[in-house]
PDB file of N, CA and C in Angstrom:
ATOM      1  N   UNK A   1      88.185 -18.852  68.553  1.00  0.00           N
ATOM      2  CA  UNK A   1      86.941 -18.104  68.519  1.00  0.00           C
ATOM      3  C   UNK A   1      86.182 -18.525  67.257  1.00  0.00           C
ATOM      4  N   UNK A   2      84.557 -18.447  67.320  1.00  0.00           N
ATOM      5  CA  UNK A   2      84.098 -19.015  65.812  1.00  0.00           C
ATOM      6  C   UNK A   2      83.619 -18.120  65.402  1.00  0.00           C
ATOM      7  N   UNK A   3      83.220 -18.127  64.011  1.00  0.00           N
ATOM      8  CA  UNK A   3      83.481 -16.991  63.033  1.00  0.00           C
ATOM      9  C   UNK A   3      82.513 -16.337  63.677  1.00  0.00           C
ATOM     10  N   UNK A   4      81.066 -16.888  64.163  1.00  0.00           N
ATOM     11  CA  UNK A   4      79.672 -15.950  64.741  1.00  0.00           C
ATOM     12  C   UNK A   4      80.632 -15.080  65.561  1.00  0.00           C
ATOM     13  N   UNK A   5      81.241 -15.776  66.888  1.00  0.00           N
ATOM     14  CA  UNK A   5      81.882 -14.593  67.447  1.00  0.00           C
ATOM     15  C   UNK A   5      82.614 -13.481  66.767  1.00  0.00           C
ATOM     16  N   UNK A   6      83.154 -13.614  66.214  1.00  0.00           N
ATOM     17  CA  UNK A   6      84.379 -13.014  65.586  1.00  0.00           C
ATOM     18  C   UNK A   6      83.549 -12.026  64.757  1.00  0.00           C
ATOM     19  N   UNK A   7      82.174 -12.654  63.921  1.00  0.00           N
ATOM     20  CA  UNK A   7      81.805 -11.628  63.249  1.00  0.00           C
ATOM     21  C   UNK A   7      81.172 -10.743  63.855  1.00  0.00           C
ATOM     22  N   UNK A   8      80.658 -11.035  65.137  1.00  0.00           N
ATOM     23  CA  UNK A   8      80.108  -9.942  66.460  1.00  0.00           C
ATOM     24  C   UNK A   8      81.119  -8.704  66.887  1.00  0.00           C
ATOM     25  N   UNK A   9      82.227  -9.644  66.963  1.00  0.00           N
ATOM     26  CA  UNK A   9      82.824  -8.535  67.782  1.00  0.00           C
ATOM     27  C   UNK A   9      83.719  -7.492  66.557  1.00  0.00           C
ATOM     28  N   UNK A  10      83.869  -7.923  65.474  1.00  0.00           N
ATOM     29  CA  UNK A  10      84.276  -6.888  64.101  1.00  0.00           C
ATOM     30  C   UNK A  10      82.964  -6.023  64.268  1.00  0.00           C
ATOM     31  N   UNK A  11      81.864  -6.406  64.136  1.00  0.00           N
ATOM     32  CA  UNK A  11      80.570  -5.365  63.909  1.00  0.00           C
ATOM     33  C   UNK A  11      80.675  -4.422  64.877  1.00  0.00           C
ATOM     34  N   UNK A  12      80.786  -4.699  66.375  1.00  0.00           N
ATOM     35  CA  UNK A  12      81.361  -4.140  67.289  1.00  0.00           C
ATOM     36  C   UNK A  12      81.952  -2.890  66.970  1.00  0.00           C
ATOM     37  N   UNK A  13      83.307  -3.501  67.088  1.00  0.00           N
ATOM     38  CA  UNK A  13      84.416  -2.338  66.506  1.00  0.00           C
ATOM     39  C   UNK A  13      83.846  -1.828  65.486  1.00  0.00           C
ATOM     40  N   UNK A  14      83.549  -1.995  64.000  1.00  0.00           N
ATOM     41  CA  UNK A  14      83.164  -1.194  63.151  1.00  0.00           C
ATOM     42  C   UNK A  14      82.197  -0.458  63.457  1.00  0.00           C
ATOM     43  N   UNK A  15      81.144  -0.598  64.429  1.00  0.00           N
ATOM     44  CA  UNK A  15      80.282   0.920  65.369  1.00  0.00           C
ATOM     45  C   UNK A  15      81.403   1.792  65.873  1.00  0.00           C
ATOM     46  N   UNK A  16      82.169   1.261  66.660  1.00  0.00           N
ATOM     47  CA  UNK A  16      82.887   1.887  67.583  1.00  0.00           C
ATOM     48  C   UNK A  16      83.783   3.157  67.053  1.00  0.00           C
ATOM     49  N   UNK A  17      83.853   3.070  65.811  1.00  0.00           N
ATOM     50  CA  UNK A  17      85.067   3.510  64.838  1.00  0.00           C
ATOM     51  C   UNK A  17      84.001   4.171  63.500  1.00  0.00           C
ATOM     52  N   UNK A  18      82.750   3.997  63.742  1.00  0.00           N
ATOM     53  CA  UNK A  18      81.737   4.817  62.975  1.00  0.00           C
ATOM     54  C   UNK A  18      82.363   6.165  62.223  1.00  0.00           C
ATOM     55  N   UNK A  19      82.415   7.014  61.267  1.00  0.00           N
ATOM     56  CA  UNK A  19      82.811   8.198  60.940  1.00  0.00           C
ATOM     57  C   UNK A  19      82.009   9.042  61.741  1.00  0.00           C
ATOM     58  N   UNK A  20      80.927   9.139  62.080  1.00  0.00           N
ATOM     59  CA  UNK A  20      79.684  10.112  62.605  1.00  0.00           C
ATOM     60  C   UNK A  20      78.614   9.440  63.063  1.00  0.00           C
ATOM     61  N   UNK A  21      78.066  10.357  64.364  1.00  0.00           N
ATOM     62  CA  UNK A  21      76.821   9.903  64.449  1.00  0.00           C
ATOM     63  C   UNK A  21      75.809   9.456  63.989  1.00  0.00           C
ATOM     64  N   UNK A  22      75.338   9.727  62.626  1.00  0.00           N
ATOM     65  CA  UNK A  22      74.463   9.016  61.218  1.00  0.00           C
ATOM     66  C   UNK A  22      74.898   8.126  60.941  1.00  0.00           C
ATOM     67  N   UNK A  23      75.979   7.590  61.035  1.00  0.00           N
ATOM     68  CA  UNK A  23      76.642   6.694  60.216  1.00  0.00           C
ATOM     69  C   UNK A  23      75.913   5.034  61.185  1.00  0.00           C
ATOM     70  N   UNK A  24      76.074   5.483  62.599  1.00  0.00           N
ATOM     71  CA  UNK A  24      75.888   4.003  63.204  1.00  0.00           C
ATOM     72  C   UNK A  24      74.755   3.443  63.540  1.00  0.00           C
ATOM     73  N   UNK A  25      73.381   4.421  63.199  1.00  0.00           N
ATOM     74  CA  UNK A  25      72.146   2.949  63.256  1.00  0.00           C
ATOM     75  C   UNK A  25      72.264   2.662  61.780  1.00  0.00           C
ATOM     76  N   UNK A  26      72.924   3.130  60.982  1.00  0.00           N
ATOM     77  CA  UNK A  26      72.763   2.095  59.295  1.00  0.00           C
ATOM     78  C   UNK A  26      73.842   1.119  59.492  1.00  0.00           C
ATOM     79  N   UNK A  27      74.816   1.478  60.323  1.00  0.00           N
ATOM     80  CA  UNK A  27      75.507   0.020  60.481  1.00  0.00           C
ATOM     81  C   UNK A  27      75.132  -0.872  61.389  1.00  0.00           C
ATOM     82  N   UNK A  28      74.495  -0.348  62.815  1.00  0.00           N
ATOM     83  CA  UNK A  28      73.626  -1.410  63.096  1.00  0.00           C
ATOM     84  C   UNK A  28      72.350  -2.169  62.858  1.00  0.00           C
ATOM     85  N   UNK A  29      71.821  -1.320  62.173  1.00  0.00           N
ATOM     86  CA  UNK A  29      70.883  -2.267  61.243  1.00  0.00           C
ATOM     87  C   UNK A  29      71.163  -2.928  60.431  1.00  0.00           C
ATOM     88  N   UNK A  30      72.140  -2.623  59.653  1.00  0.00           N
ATOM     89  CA  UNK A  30      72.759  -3.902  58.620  1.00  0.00           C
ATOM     90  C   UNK A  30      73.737  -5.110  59.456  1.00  0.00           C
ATOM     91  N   UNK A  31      73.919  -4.862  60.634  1.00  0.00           N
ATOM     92  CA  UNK A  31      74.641  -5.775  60.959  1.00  0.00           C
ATOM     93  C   UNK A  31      73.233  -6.478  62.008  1.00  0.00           C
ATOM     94  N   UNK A  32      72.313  -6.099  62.147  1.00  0.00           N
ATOM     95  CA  UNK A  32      71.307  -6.803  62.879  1.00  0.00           C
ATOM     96  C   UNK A  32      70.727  -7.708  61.442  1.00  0.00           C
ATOM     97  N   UNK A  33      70.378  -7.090  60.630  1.00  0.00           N
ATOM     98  CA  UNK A  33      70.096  -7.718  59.482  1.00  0.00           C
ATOM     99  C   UNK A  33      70.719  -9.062  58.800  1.00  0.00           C
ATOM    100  N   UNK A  34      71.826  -8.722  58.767  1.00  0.00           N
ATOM    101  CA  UNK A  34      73.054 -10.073  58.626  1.00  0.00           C
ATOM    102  C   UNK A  34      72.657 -11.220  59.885  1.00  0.00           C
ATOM    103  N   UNK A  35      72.499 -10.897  61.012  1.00  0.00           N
ATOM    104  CA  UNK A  35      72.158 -11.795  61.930  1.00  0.00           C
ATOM    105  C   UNK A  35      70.998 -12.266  61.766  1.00  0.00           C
ATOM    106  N   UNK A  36      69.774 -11.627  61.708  1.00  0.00           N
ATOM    107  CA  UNK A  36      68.421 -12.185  61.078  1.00  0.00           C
ATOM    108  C   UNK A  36      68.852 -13.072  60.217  1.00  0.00           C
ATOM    109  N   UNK A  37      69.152 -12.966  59.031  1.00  0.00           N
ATOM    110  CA  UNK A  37      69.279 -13.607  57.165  1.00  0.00           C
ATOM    111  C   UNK A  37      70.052 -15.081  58.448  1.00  0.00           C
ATOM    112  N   UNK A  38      71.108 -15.069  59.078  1.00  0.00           N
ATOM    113  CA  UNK A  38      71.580 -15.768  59.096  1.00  0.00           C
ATOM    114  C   UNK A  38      71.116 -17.283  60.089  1.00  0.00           C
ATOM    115  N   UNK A  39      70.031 -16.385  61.130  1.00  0.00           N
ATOM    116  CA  UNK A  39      69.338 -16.886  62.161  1.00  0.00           C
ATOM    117  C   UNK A  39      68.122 -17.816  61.098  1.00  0.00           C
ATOM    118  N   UNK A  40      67.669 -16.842  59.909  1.00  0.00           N
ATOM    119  CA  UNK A  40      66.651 -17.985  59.245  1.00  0.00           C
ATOM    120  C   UNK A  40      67.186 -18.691  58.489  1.00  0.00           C
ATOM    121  N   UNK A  41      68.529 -18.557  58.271  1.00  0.00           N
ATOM    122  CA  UNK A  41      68.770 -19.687  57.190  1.00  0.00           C
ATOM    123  C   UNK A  41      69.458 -21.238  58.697  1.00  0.00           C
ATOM    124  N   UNK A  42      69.511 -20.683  59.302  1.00  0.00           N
ATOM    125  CA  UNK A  42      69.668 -21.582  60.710  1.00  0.00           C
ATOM    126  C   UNK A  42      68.482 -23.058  60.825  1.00  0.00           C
ATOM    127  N   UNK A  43      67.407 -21.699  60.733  1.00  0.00           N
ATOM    128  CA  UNK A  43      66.238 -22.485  61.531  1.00  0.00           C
ATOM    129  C   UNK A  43      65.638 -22.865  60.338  1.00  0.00           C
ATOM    130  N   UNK A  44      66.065 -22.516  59.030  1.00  0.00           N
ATOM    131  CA  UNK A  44      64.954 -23.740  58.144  1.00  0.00           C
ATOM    132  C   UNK A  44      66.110 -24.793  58.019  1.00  0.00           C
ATOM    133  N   UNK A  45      67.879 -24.880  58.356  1.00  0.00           N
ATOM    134  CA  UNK A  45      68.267 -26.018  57.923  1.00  0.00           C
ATOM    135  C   UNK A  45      67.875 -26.886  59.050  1.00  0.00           C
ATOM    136  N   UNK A  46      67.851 -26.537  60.575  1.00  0.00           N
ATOM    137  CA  UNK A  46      66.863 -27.273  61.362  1.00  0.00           C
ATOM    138  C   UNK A  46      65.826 -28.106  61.014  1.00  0.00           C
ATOM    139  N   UNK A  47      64.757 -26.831  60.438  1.00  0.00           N
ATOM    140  CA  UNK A  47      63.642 -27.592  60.218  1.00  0.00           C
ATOM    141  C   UNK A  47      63.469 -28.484  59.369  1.00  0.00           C
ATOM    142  N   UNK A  48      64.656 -28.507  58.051  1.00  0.00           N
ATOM    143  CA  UNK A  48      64.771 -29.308  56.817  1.00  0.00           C
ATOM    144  C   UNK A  48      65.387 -30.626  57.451  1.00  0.00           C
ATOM    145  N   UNK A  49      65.881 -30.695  58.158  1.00  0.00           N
ATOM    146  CA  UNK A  49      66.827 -32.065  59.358  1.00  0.00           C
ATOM    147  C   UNK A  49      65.541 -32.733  59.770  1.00  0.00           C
ATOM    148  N   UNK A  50      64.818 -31.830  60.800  1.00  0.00           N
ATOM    149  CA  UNK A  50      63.887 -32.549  61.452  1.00  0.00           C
ATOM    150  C   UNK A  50      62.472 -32.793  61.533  1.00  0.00           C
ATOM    151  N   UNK A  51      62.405 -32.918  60.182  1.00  0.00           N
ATOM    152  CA  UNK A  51      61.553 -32.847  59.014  1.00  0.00           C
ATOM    153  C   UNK A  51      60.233 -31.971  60.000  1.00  0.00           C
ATOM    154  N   UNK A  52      60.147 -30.583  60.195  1.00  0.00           N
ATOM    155  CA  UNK A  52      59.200 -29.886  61.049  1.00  0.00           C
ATOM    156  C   UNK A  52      58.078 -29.529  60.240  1.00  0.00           C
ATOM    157  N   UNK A  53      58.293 -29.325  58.642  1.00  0.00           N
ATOM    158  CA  UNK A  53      57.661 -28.910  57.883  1.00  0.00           C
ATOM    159  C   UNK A  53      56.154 -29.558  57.682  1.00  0.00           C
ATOM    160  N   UNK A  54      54.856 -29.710  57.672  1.00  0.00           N
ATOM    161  CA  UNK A  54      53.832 -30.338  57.408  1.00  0.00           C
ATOM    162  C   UNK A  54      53.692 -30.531  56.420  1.00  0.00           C
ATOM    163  N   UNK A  55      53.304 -32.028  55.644  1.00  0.00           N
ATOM    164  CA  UNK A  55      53.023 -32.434  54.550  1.00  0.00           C
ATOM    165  C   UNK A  55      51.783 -31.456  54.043  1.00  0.00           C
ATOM    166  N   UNK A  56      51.251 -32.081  52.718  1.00  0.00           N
ATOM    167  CA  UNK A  56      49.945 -31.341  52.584  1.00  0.00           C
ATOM    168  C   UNK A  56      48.815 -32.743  52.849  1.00  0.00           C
ATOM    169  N   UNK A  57      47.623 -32.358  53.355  1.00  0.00           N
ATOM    170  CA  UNK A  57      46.957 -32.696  53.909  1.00  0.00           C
ATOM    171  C   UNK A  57      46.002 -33.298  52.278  1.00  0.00           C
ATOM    172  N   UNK A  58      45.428 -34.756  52.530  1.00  0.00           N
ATOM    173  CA  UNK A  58      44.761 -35.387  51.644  1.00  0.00           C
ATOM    174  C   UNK A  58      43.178 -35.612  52.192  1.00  0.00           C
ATOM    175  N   UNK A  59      42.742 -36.092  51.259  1.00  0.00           N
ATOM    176  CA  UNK A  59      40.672 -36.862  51.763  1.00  0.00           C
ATOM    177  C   UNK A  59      41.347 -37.447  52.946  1.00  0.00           C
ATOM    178  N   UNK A  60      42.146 -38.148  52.674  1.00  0.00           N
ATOM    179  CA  UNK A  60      42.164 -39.895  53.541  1.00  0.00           C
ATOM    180  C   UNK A  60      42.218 -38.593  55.126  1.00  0.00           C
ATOM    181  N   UNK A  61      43.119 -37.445  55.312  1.00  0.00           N
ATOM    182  CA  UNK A  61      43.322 -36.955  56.823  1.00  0.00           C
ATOM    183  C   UNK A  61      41.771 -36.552  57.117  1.00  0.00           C
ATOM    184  N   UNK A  62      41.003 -36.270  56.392  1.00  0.00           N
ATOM    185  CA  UNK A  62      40.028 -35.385  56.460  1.00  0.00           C
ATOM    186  C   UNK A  62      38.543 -36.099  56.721  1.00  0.00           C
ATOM    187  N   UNK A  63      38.960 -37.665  55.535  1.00  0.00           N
ATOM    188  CA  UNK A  63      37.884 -38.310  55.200  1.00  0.00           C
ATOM    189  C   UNK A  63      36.644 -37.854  54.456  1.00  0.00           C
ATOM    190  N   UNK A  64      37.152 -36.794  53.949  1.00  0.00           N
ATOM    191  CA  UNK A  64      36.276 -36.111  52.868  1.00  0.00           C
ATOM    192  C   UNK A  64      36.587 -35.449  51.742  1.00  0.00           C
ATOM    193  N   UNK A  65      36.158 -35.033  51.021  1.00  0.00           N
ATOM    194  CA  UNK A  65      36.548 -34.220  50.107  1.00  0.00           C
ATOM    195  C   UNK A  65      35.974 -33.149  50.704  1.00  0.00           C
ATOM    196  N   UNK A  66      37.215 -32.111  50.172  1.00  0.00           N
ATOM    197  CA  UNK A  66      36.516 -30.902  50.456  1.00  0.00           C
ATOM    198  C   UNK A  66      35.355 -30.084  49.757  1.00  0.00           C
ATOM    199  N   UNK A  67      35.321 -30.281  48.572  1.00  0.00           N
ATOM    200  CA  UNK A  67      34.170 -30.223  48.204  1.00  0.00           C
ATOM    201  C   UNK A  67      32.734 -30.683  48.435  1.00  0.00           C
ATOM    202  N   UNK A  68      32.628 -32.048  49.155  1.00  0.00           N
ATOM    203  CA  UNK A  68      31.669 -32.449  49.937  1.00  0.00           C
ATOM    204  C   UNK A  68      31.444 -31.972  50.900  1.00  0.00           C
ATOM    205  N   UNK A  69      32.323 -31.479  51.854  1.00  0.00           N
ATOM    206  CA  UNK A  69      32.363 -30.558  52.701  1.00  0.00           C
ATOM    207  C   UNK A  69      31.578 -29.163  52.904  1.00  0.00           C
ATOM    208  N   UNK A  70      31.948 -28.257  51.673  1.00  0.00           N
ATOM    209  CA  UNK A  70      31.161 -27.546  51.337  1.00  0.00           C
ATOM    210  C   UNK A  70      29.677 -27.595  51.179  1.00  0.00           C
ATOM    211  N   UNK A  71      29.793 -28.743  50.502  1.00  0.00           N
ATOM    212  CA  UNK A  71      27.981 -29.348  49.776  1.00  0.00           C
ATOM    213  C   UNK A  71      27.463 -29.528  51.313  1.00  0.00           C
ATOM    214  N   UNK A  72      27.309 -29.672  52.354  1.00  0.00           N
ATOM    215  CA  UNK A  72      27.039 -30.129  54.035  1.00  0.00           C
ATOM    216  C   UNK A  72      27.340 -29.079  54.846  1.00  0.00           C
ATOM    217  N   UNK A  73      27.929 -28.171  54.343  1.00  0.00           N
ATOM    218  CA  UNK A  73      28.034 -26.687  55.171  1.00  0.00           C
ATOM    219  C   UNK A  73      27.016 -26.194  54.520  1.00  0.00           C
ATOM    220  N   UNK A  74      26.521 -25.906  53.242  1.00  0.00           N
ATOM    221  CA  UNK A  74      25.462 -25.143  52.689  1.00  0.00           C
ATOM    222  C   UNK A  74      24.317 -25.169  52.986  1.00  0.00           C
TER     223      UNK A  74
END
């Protein structure tokens, strides 16, 4: 089993075995939470792989300065 599973089905049981009714949306929110944190650190090492990120944009994409730009919008 891999640890994602494994750490699903502990969160699981640790609802299941809650002390009280109060007790289990703060544990399922912290255990939804742990899955979020873990889902974005997922998808930026993705995006850091496949380089998804956009450079920053220069004259040469634009062919202008942006300040000239302005000066021709006014």
């Amino acid at each position: 089993m891999d640890s994602e599973t494994e750490a699903t089905r502990r969160r699981a049981v640790d609802l299941s075995t809650a002390r009280d009714a109060d007790e289990r949306p703060r544990m399922a929110f912290w255990a939804l939470w742990e899955d979020l944190k873990r889902w974005q650190e997922q998808a930026l090492e993705v995006a850091a792989r496949e380089d998804v990120f956009p450079r920053e944009r220069t004259e040469d994409d634009y062919g202008e300065s942006f300040d000239s730009y302005r000066e021709r919008q006014s």
